[in-house]
Amino acid sequence: MNQRHLAGLLALLLSACGGGGGGGSPATADPFVSGTDVPRSATESPAAAFDFANGVAASVSETSEPLVLGDATLATSETEEPKPL
């Protein structure tokens, strides 16, 4: 491997490690309802419940593990307009 390829590979590896230290606040992950794979926000907000259901439907895979729903209940609303599918 010549030095140009080696230098390019080294630069790629160093840039991929991120470095970090940006000082910004870290993104907070949406915690799951205890004992489930359902994000807590999906039980508190109808919009988040819709987004969660759409995300699950869009990521259908024959090899993925089944979701643990437990006793989680998705949020609903009697006043919001239905979202288009």
PDB file of C-alpha atoms in Angstrom:
ATOM      1  CA  MET A   1       0.000   0.000   0.000  1.00  0.00           C
ATOM      2  CA  ASN A   2       1.499   3.326  -0.920  1.00  0.00           C
ATOM      3  CA  GLN A   3       1.796   6.239   1.497  1.00  0.00           C
ATOM      4  CA  ARG A   4      -1.080   8.183  -0.103  1.00  0.00           C
ATOM      5  CA  HIS A   5      -3.514   5.295   0.530  1.00  0.00           C
ATOM      6  CA  LEU A   6      -2.154   4.815   4.021  1.00  0.00           C
ATOM      7  CA  ALA A   7      -2.555   8.515   4.825  1.00  0.00           C
ATOM      8  CA  GLY A   8      -6.118   8.503   3.453  1.00  0.00           C
ATOM      9  CA  LEU A   9      -7.024   5.437   5.485  1.00  0.00           C
ATOM     10  CA  LEU A  10      -5.518   6.958   8.627  1.00  0.00           C
ATOM     11  CA  ALA A  11      -7.438  10.204   8.094  1.00  0.00           C
ATOM     12  CA  LEU A  12     -10.662   8.257   7.577  1.00  0.00           C
ATOM     13  CA  LEU A  13     -10.139   6.247  10.754  1.00  0.00           C
ATOM     14  CA  LEU A  14      -9.323   9.310  12.825  1.00  0.00           C
ATOM     15  CA  SER A  15     -12.328  11.261  11.540  1.00  0.00           C
ATOM     16  CA  ALA A  16     -14.641   8.334  12.226  1.00  0.00           C
ATOM     17  CA  CYS A  17     -13.758   8.193  15.912  1.00  0.00           C
ATOM     18  CA  GLY A  18     -15.626  11.447  16.481  1.00  0.00           C
ATOM     19  CA  GLY A  19     -13.386  13.102  19.011  1.00  0.00           C
ATOM     20  CA  GLY A  20     -16.330  14.742  20.739  1.00  0.00           C
ATOM     21  CA  GLY A  21     -15.961  17.344  23.418  1.00  0.00           C
ATOM     22  CA  GLY A  22     -18.368  19.684  21.664  1.00  0.00           C
ATOM     23  CA  GLY A  23     -19.707  20.881  24.990  1.00  0.00           C
ATOM     24  CA  GLY A  24     -23.324  20.635  23.877  1.00  0.00           C
ATOM     25  CA  SER A  25     -25.879  18.874  25.978  1.00  0.00           C
ATOM     26  CA  PRO A  26     -26.142  15.176  25.167  1.00  0.00           C
ATOM     27  CA  ALA A  27     -29.286  13.984  23.442  1.00  0.00           C
ATOM     28  CA  THR A  28     -31.557  12.303  25.920  1.00  0.00           C
ATOM     29  CA  ALA A  29     -32.973   8.989  24.825  1.00  0.00           C
ATOM     30  CA  ASP A  30     -36.685   8.404  25.207  1.00  0.00           C
ATOM     31  CA  PRO A  31     -36.861   5.894  28.082  1.00  0.00           C
ATOM     32  CA  PHE A  32     -38.971   2.773  27.687  1.00  0.00           C
ATOM     33  CA  VAL A  33     -41.950   1.904  29.829  1.00  0.00           C
ATOM     34  CA  SER A  34     -40.618  -0.494  32.443  1.00  0.00           C
ATOM     35  CA  GLY A  35     -40.461  -4.057  31.125  1.00  0.00           C
ATOM     36  CA  THR A  36     -41.454  -3.125  27.558  1.00  0.00           C
ATOM     37  CA  ASP A  37     -40.054  -1.928  24.241  1.00  0.00           C
ATOM     38  CA  VAL A  38     -42.543   0.971  24.162  1.00  0.00           C
ATOM     39  CA  PRO A  39     -41.118   4.481  24.599  1.00  0.00           C
ATOM     40  CA  ARG A  40     -42.680   6.373  27.487  1.00  0.00           C
ATOM     41  CA  SER A  41     -43.560   9.273  25.188  1.00  0.00           C
ATOM     42  CA  ALA A  42     -45.856   6.960  23.181  1.00  0.00           C
ATOM     43  CA  THR A  43     -47.959   6.460  26.297  1.00  0.00           C
ATOM     44  CA  GLU A  44     -48.142  10.186  27.028  1.00  0.00           C
ATOM     45  CA  SER A  45     -48.692  11.795  23.625  1.00  0.00           C
ATOM     46  CA  PRO A  46     -50.962  10.682  20.774  1.00  0.00           C
ATOM     47  CA  ALA A  47     -48.505  12.141  18.239  1.00  0.00           C
ATOM     48  CA  ALA A  48     -45.643  10.145  19.779  1.00  0.00           C
ATOM     49  CA  ALA A  49     -47.824   7.007  19.813  1.00  0.00           C
ATOM     50  CA  PHE A  50     -48.559   7.507  16.101  1.00  0.00           C
ATOM     51  CA  ASP A  51     -44.855   8.027  15.347  1.00  0.00           C
ATOM     52  CA  PHE A  52     -43.947   4.900  17.326  1.00  0.00           C
ATOM     53  CA  ALA A  53     -46.544   2.768  15.528  1.00  0.00           C
ATOM     54  CA  ASN A  54     -45.436   4.115  12.125  1.00  0.00           C
ATOM     55  CA  GLY A  55     -41.795   3.413  12.973  1.00  0.00           C
ATOM     56  CA  VAL A  56     -42.610  -0.154  13.982  1.00  0.00           C
ATOM     57  CA  ALA A  57     -44.679  -0.721  10.827  1.00  0.00           C
ATOM     58  CA  ALA A  58     -41.930   0.732   8.614  1.00  0.00           C
ATOM     59  CA  SER A  59     -39.236  -1.513  10.090  1.00  0.00           C
ATOM     60  CA  VAL A  60     -40.925  -4.851   9.540  1.00  0.00           C
ATOM     61  CA  SER A  61     -38.341  -7.609   9.413  1.00  0.00           C
ATOM     62  CA  GLU A  62     -38.711 -11.356   9.335  1.00  0.00           C
ATOM     63  CA  THR A  63     -35.587 -11.723  11.471  1.00  0.00           C
ATOM     64  CA  SER A  64     -36.102  -9.039  14.131  1.00  0.00           C
ATOM     65  CA  GLU A  65     -37.073  -9.890  17.677  1.00  0.00           C
ATOM     66  CA  PRO A  66     -40.729  -9.344  18.621  1.00  0.00           C
ATOM     67  CA  LEU A  67     -41.552  -6.219  20.598  1.00  0.00           C
ATOM     68  CA  VAL A  68     -42.359  -6.576  24.262  1.00  0.00           C
ATOM     69  CA  LEU A  69     -45.549  -4.577  24.813  1.00  0.00           C
ATOM     70  CA  GLY A  70     -46.385  -5.708  28.332  1.00  0.00           C
ATOM     71  CA  ASP A  71     -49.096  -3.588  29.901  1.00  0.00           C
ATOM     72  CA  ALA A  72     -48.146  -0.414  28.017  1.00  0.00           C
ATOM     73  CA  THR A  73     -51.107   1.523  26.621  1.00  0.00           C
ATOM     74  CA  LEU A  74     -50.534   3.918  23.746  1.00  0.00           C
ATOM     75  CA  ALA A  75     -51.881   7.426  24.212  1.00  0.00           C
ATOM     76  CA  THR A  76     -55.090   8.428  22.452  1.00  0.00           C
ATOM     77  CA  SER A  77     -57.030  11.648  22.055  1.00  0.00           C
ATOM     78  CA  GLU A  78     -60.708  12.400  21.760  1.00  0.00           C
ATOM     79  CA  THR A  79     -60.064  15.932  20.497  1.00  0.00           C
ATOM     80  CA  GLU A  80     -57.198  15.699  17.982  1.00  0.00           C
ATOM     81  CA  GLU A  81     -57.947  15.136  14.312  1.00  0.00           C
ATOM     82  CA  PRO A  82     -56.978  11.719  12.925  1.00  0.00           C
ATOM     83  CA  LYS A  83     -53.632  11.579  11.137  1.00  0.00           C
ATOM     84  CA  PRO A  84     -53.496  10.304   7.559  1.00  0.00           C
ATOM     85  CA  LEU A  85     -51.866   6.931   7.078  1.00  0.00           C
TER      86      LEU A  85
END
